[in-house]
Coordinates of C-alpha atoms in Angstrom, one line a residue:
M104 CA -176.1 180.3 -120.5
T105 CA -175.6 183.5 -122.5
T106 CA -173.9 183.8 -125.7
S107 CA -171.1 186.1 -124.1
A108 CA -170.8 183.4 -121.5
L109 CA -170.0 180.8 -124.0
S110 CA -167.5 182.9 -125.9
R111 CA -165.6 183.4 -122.8
I112 CA -165.6 179.5 -122.0
D113 CA -164.4 178.8 -125.5
A114 CA -161.7 181.8 -125.3
R115 CA -160.1 179.9 -122.3
P116 CA -156.8 178.3 -123.2
L117 CA -156.4 174.4 -123.2
P118 CA -154.6 173.1 -120.3
R119 CA -151.1 172.1 -121.2
S120 CA -149.7 168.5 -121.5
G121 CA -148.2 167.2 -118.2
H122 CA -145.0 165.9 -120.1
N123 CA -144.1 169.6 -120.9
T124 CA -144.4 170.7 -117.4
H125 CA -142.1 167.8 -116.0
I126 CA -139.1 168.6 -118.7
M127 CA -138.1 171.6 -117.1
P128 CA -137.7 170.4 -113.4
V129 CA -136.0 167.4 -114.4
G130 CA -133.5 169.4 -116.6
I131 CA -133.0 172.1 -113.9
V132 CA -132.2 169.0 -111.4
G133 CA -129.7 167.4 -114.0
A134 CA -128.0 170.7 -114.7
V135 CA -127.4 171.1 -111.0
I136 CA -126.1 167.6 -110.6
L137 CA -123.7 168.1 -113.6
I138 CA -122.5 171.5 -112.3
V139 CA -121.9 169.9 -108.7
W140 CA -120.2 166.7 -110.2
Y141 CA -117.5 168.7 -112.1
G142 CA -116.8 171.1 -109.6
L143 CA -116.4 168.0 -107.1
A144 CA -114.3 166.3 -109.9
L145 CA -111.9 169.9 -110.0
V146 CA -111.5 169.8 -106.4
L147 CA -110.8 165.9 -106.1
N148 CA -108.7 165.5 -109.0
G149 CA -107.0 169.0 -108.1
P150 CA -103.9 167.5 -106.4
Q151 CA -103.1 165.0 -109.2
A152 CA -103.3 167.9 -111.7
T153 CA -101.2 170.3 -110.0
A154 CA -98.4 167.6 -109.5
R155 CA -98.5 166.8 -113.3
L156 CA -98.2 170.6 -114.0
A157 CA -95.6 171.0 -111.5
Q158 CA -93.4 168.2 -113.0
T159 CA -93.4 170.1 -116.6
G160 CA -91.6 173.0 -114.9
A161 CA -93.3 175.6 -117.1
A162 CA -95.8 178.3 -116.0
W163 CA -99.7 177.2 -116.1
R164 CA -102.9 179.0 -116.0
F165 CA -106.0 177.8 -114.5
G166 CA -107.3 176.4 -117.7
D167 CA -104.4 174.2 -117.7
F168 CA -105.4 173.0 -114.3
V169 CA -109.1 172.4 -115.2
R170 CA -107.9 170.5 -118.4
Q171 CA -105.6 168.4 -116.5
A172 CA -108.1 167.7 -113.6
F173 CA -110.8 166.7 -116.3
T174 CA -108.6 164.6 -118.4
A175 CA -106.8 162.5 -115.8
S176 CA -106.2 158.6 -116.7
R177 CA -106.7 157.4 -113.0
P178 CA -108.9 160.2 -111.6
L179 CA -110.3 160.0 -108.1
L180 CA -113.6 161.2 -109.4
P181 CA -114.4 160.8 -113.2
T182 CA -116.2 163.2 -115.1
P183 CA -119.3 162.3 -116.8
D184 CA -117.9 162.6 -120.2
Q185 CA -114.9 160.4 -119.2
I186 CA -117.5 157.8 -118.1
V187 CA -119.5 158.0 -121.2
G188 CA -116.0 157.6 -123.1
E189 CA -115.2 154.7 -121.0
L190 CA -118.7 153.0 -121.7
V191 CA -118.4 153.7 -125.8
R192 CA -114.7 152.1 -125.5
T193 CA -115.9 149.2 -123.7
V194 CA -119.2 148.5 -125.6
L195 CA -118.5 149.6 -129.1
F196 CA -114.9 148.5 -129.7
Y197 CA -114.9 145.1 -128.3
A198 CA -116.9 141.9 -129.7
P199 CA -119.7 141.2 -127.1
T200 CA -117.8 137.8 -126.4
D201 CA -114.8 139.6 -125.5
P202 CA -113.8 139.6 -121.8
H203 CA -112.8 143.3 -122.3
S204 CA -116.2 143.9 -123.3
L205 CA -118.7 145.4 -120.9
L206 CA -121.7 143.9 -122.7
Y207 CA -120.0 140.5 -121.8
H208 CA -119.8 141.2 -118.0
C209 CA -123.5 142.5 -118.3
G210 CA -124.6 139.0 -119.8
V211 CA -123.0 137.4 -117.0
T212 CA -124.7 139.1 -114.6
A213 CA -127.8 139.3 -116.1
G214 CA -127.9 135.4 -116.4
T215 CA -127.0 135.1 -112.7
A216 CA -129.8 137.7 -111.8
I217 CA -132.5 136.4 -114.0
S218 CA -131.8 132.7 -112.8
G219 CA -132.0 133.8 -109.2
F220 CA -135.2 136.1 -109.7
V221 CA -137.1 132.8 -111.4
L222 CA -135.9 130.5 -108.7
G223 CA -136.9 133.2 -105.8
S224 CA -140.3 134.2 -107.6
V225 CA -141.4 130.7 -107.9
F226 CA -140.6 129.9 -104.4
G227 CA -142.0 133.1 -103.1
A228 CA -145.4 132.5 -105.1
I229 CA -145.7 129.1 -103.8
L230 CA -145.0 130.3 -100.1
A231 CA -147.6 133.2 -100.4
I232 CA -150.3 130.7 -101.6
G233 CA -149.5 128.4 -98.5
I234 CA -149.4 131.4 -95.9
V235 CA -152.7 132.8 -97.5
H236 CA -154.3 129.1 -97.1
S237 CA -152.9 128.2 -93.9
R238 CA -153.0 130.1 -90.6
V239 CA -150.7 127.6 -89.1
L240 CA -148.0 128.3 -92.0
E241 CA -148.7 132.0 -91.7
A242 CA -147.9 131.9 -88.0
S243 CA -144.9 129.7 -88.2
V244 CA -143.3 130.9 -91.4
M245 CA -144.1 134.5 -91.8
P246 CA -142.0 135.7 -88.9
W247 CA -139.0 133.8 -90.4
V248 CA -139.6 135.3 -93.7
V249 CA -139.5 138.9 -92.3
A250 CA -136.4 138.0 -90.3
S251 CA -134.6 136.7 -93.1
Q252 CA -134.3 139.9 -94.7
T253 CA -132.6 141.5 -91.5
V254 CA -129.1 139.7 -92.1
P255 CA -127.0 141.7 -94.5
I256 CA -126.3 139.9 -97.8
L257 CA -122.6 140.9 -97.5
A258 CA -122.3 138.6 -94.6
I259 CA -124.4 135.7 -96.4
A260 CA -122.8 135.7 -99.7
P261 CA -119.3 134.6 -98.5
M262 CA -120.7 132.0 -96.2
A263 CA -123.3 130.7 -98.8
V264 CA -120.6 130.3 -101.5
V265 CA -118.0 128.5 -99.2
I266 CA -120.9 126.1 -98.0
L267 CA -122.3 125.6 -101.4
G268 CA -118.8 124.9 -102.7
N269 CA -118.0 122.4 -100.2
I270 CA -120.7 120.2 -101.2
G271 CA -120.0 120.5 -105.0
L272 CA -122.3 123.1 -106.0
T273 CA -120.1 125.8 -107.8
G274 CA -120.6 128.0 -110.9
L275 CA -123.8 129.8 -111.3
L276 CA -125.9 127.9 -108.8
P277 CA -124.7 129.4 -105.4
K278 CA -124.9 133.0 -107.0
A279 CA -128.6 132.4 -108.3
I280 CA -129.3 131.0 -104.6
I281 CA -128.0 134.3 -103.3
C282 CA -130.4 136.2 -105.9
A283 CA -133.1 134.1 -104.8
Y284 CA -132.7 134.8 -101.2
L285 CA -132.9 138.3 -102.0
S286 CA -135.9 138.2 -104.4
F287 CA -138.3 135.9 -102.7
F288 CA -139.2 138.3 -100.1
P289 CA -140.7 141.0 -102.2
V290 CA -142.7 138.7 -104.3
T291 CA -143.9 136.7 -101.2
I292 CA -145.2 139.8 -99.3
G293 CA -146.7 141.1 -102.7
M294 CA -148.6 138.2 -103.5
V295 CA -150.1 137.5 -99.8
K296 CA -151.5 141.3 -100.2
G297 CA -152.6 140.6 -103.6
L298 CA -154.5 137.4 -102.9
R299 CA -156.2 139.0 -99.9
S300 CA -157.1 141.9 -101.7
S301 CA -160.0 140.1 -103.8
D302 CA -163.6 141.5 -103.5
L303 CA -165.5 139.8 -100.7
L304 CA -168.8 140.5 -102.5
V305 CA -167.6 138.8 -105.7
A306 CA -166.5 135.9 -103.5
E307 CA -169.8 135.6 -101.9
L308 CA -171.6 135.8 -105.3
L309 CA -169.0 133.0 -106.8
K310 CA -170.0 131.1 -103.8
T311 CA -173.7 131.1 -104.4
Y312 CA -173.0 129.6 -108.0
H313 CA -171.1 126.5 -106.0
A314 CA -167.7 127.7 -107.1
S315 CA -165.2 125.4 -105.5
G316 CA -162.0 126.6 -103.5
Q317 CA -159.9 125.9 -106.8
Q318 CA -162.2 128.0 -109.0
L319 CA -162.4 130.8 -106.6
F320 CA -158.4 130.8 -106.6
W321 CA -158.1 131.0 -110.4
K322 CA -161.2 133.1 -111.4
L323 CA -160.7 135.6 -108.6
K324 CA -157.9 135.5 -106.2
L325 CA -155.0 135.1 -108.5
P326 CA -156.3 137.9 -111.1
S327 CA -156.9 140.0 -108.2
S328 CA -153.3 139.6 -107.0
L329 CA -151.7 140.6 -110.2
P330 CA -151.2 144.3 -109.6
M331 CA -149.4 143.8 -106.2
L332 CA -147.6 140.7 -107.4
F333 CA -146.1 142.5 -110.3
T334 CA -145.2 145.2 -107.8
G335 CA -143.0 142.8 -105.9
L336 CA -141.8 141.1 -109.1
K337 CA -140.4 144.8 -110.1
V338 CA -138.7 145.1 -106.6
G339 CA -137.7 141.5 -106.7
V340 CA -135.8 141.6 -110.1
A341 CA -134.0 145.0 -108.9
V342 CA -132.7 143.4 -105.8
S343 CA -131.8 140.3 -107.6
T344 CA -129.4 142.3 -109.9
I345 CA -127.6 143.6 -106.5
G346 CA -127.5 140.3 -105.3
A347 CA -125.8 138.9 -108.5
I348 CA -123.2 141.5 -108.4
V349 CA -122.7 140.8 -104.7
A350 CA -122.4 137.3 -105.4
E351 CA -119.7 137.6 -108.0
L352 CA -117.5 139.5 -105.2
P353 CA -116.4 136.6 -102.8
T354 CA -116.1 133.9 -105.6
G355 CA -113.0 135.3 -107.2
G356 CA -114.4 135.1 -110.5
T357 CA -113.3 137.0 -113.7
A358 CA -116.5 137.6 -115.2
G359 CA -119.2 139.9 -114.5
L360 CA -120.0 143.2 -113.2
G361 CA -119.0 142.4 -109.7
A362 CA -115.8 140.7 -110.8
R363 CA -115.2 144.1 -112.8
L364 CA -115.8 146.4 -109.8
L365 CA -113.4 144.1 -107.9
T366 CA -110.7 144.3 -110.4
G367 CA -111.0 147.9 -111.0
S368 CA -110.6 148.7 -107.1
Y369 CA -107.7 146.4 -107.0
Y370 CA -105.8 148.3 -109.7
G371 CA -107.1 151.7 -109.1
Q372 CA -109.3 152.1 -112.4
T373 CA -111.7 154.3 -111.2
L374 CA -113.2 154.7 -114.9
Q375 CA -113.7 150.9 -115.0
I376 CA -115.6 150.9 -111.6
W377 CA -117.8 153.8 -112.9
G378 CA -118.6 152.1 -116.1
A379 CA -119.3 148.9 -114.2
L380 CA -121.8 150.9 -112.0
V381 CA -123.7 152.6 -114.9
A382 CA -123.8 149.5 -116.6
A383 CA -125.4 147.7 -113.5
A384 CA -128.0 150.6 -113.1
V385 CA -128.9 150.0 -117.1
L386 CA -129.1 146.5 -116.5
S387 CA -131.4 146.8 -113.2
L388 CA -133.8 149.5 -115.2
A389 CA -133.8 147.1 -118.5
L390 CA -135.2 144.3 -116.2
V391 CA -137.5 146.2 -114.4
Y392 CA -138.9 147.7 -117.7
T393 CA -139.2 144.3 -118.9
I394 CA -141.3 143.1 -115.9
A395 CA -143.6 146.1 -116.3
A396 CA -144.1 145.3 -120.1
I397 CA -145.1 141.9 -119.1
E398 CA -147.3 143.6 -116.4
R399 CA -149.1 145.8 -118.9
L400 CA -149.8 142.9 -121.1
L401 CA -151.3 140.6 -118.6
L402 CA -153.4 143.3 -117.0
G403 CA -154.8 144.4 -120.3
R404 CA -155.9 141.0 -121.0
T405 CA -157.6 140.6 -117.6
G406 CA -159.3 144.1 -117.6
Q407 CA -157.3 145.5 -114.8
L408 CA -155.1 148.1 -116.6
R409 CA -155.4 151.4 -115.7

């Protein structure tokens, strides 16, 4: 290769980082969402703003109309800044143990979701191991596992709360069972696929060294199942949060994000409803990222982190 060719190669610009190329599209989409949101808020809150301005009896301009639409105390569609204000007020201005604090309700829902998630994950993992090692169990149970997820949780939750309440199970346990019902399915499916994804050549090699069935499971199958298992766990903890919120609706409780959504709808407190929705999304993301952090730790130790 000639010197001139080398100089042309050296003069080529280095590829830009992928992080910078993603910022602009995300920013553009975010800006479009905000514009549409404020536009919808102006349209939907317009009748309330017009009625309030008419009560004053004074002449008003379009700026007055916009200000009234974006500052309504009970807006039909709150603006993003109103939702942020509600979050700041309910998180910073009350102690975490105060029933008026959003952190208090997040803690109640998180406790239910985590309890149900752990219960469902343990059950799902045990069921997956049984399905992989028993064709009879796979043929008899697997169709029911899939069919169990076709029933809407909104129909199951009230029945479960009533039935369990009649046999003396109240409080956290009925809600945790509803969360477990939702979260066991992705864990079961993920671990079944993961246990069956182990390398057959490695398995045959271990057998030539007279490895037992238990050694094959602990040394090969279980480590190989971790990536797919953690995928199921992340889905499971997200749906467990949904299950916790749904389970709080028919219990008539006064604590939890579900109860906060219910009371907000009863009294027309749309800011309270939207604040609870945002808190539920943040809680779900926090739990998913916690599972992801545990995944990176375990996969790093087993040499499977990519």
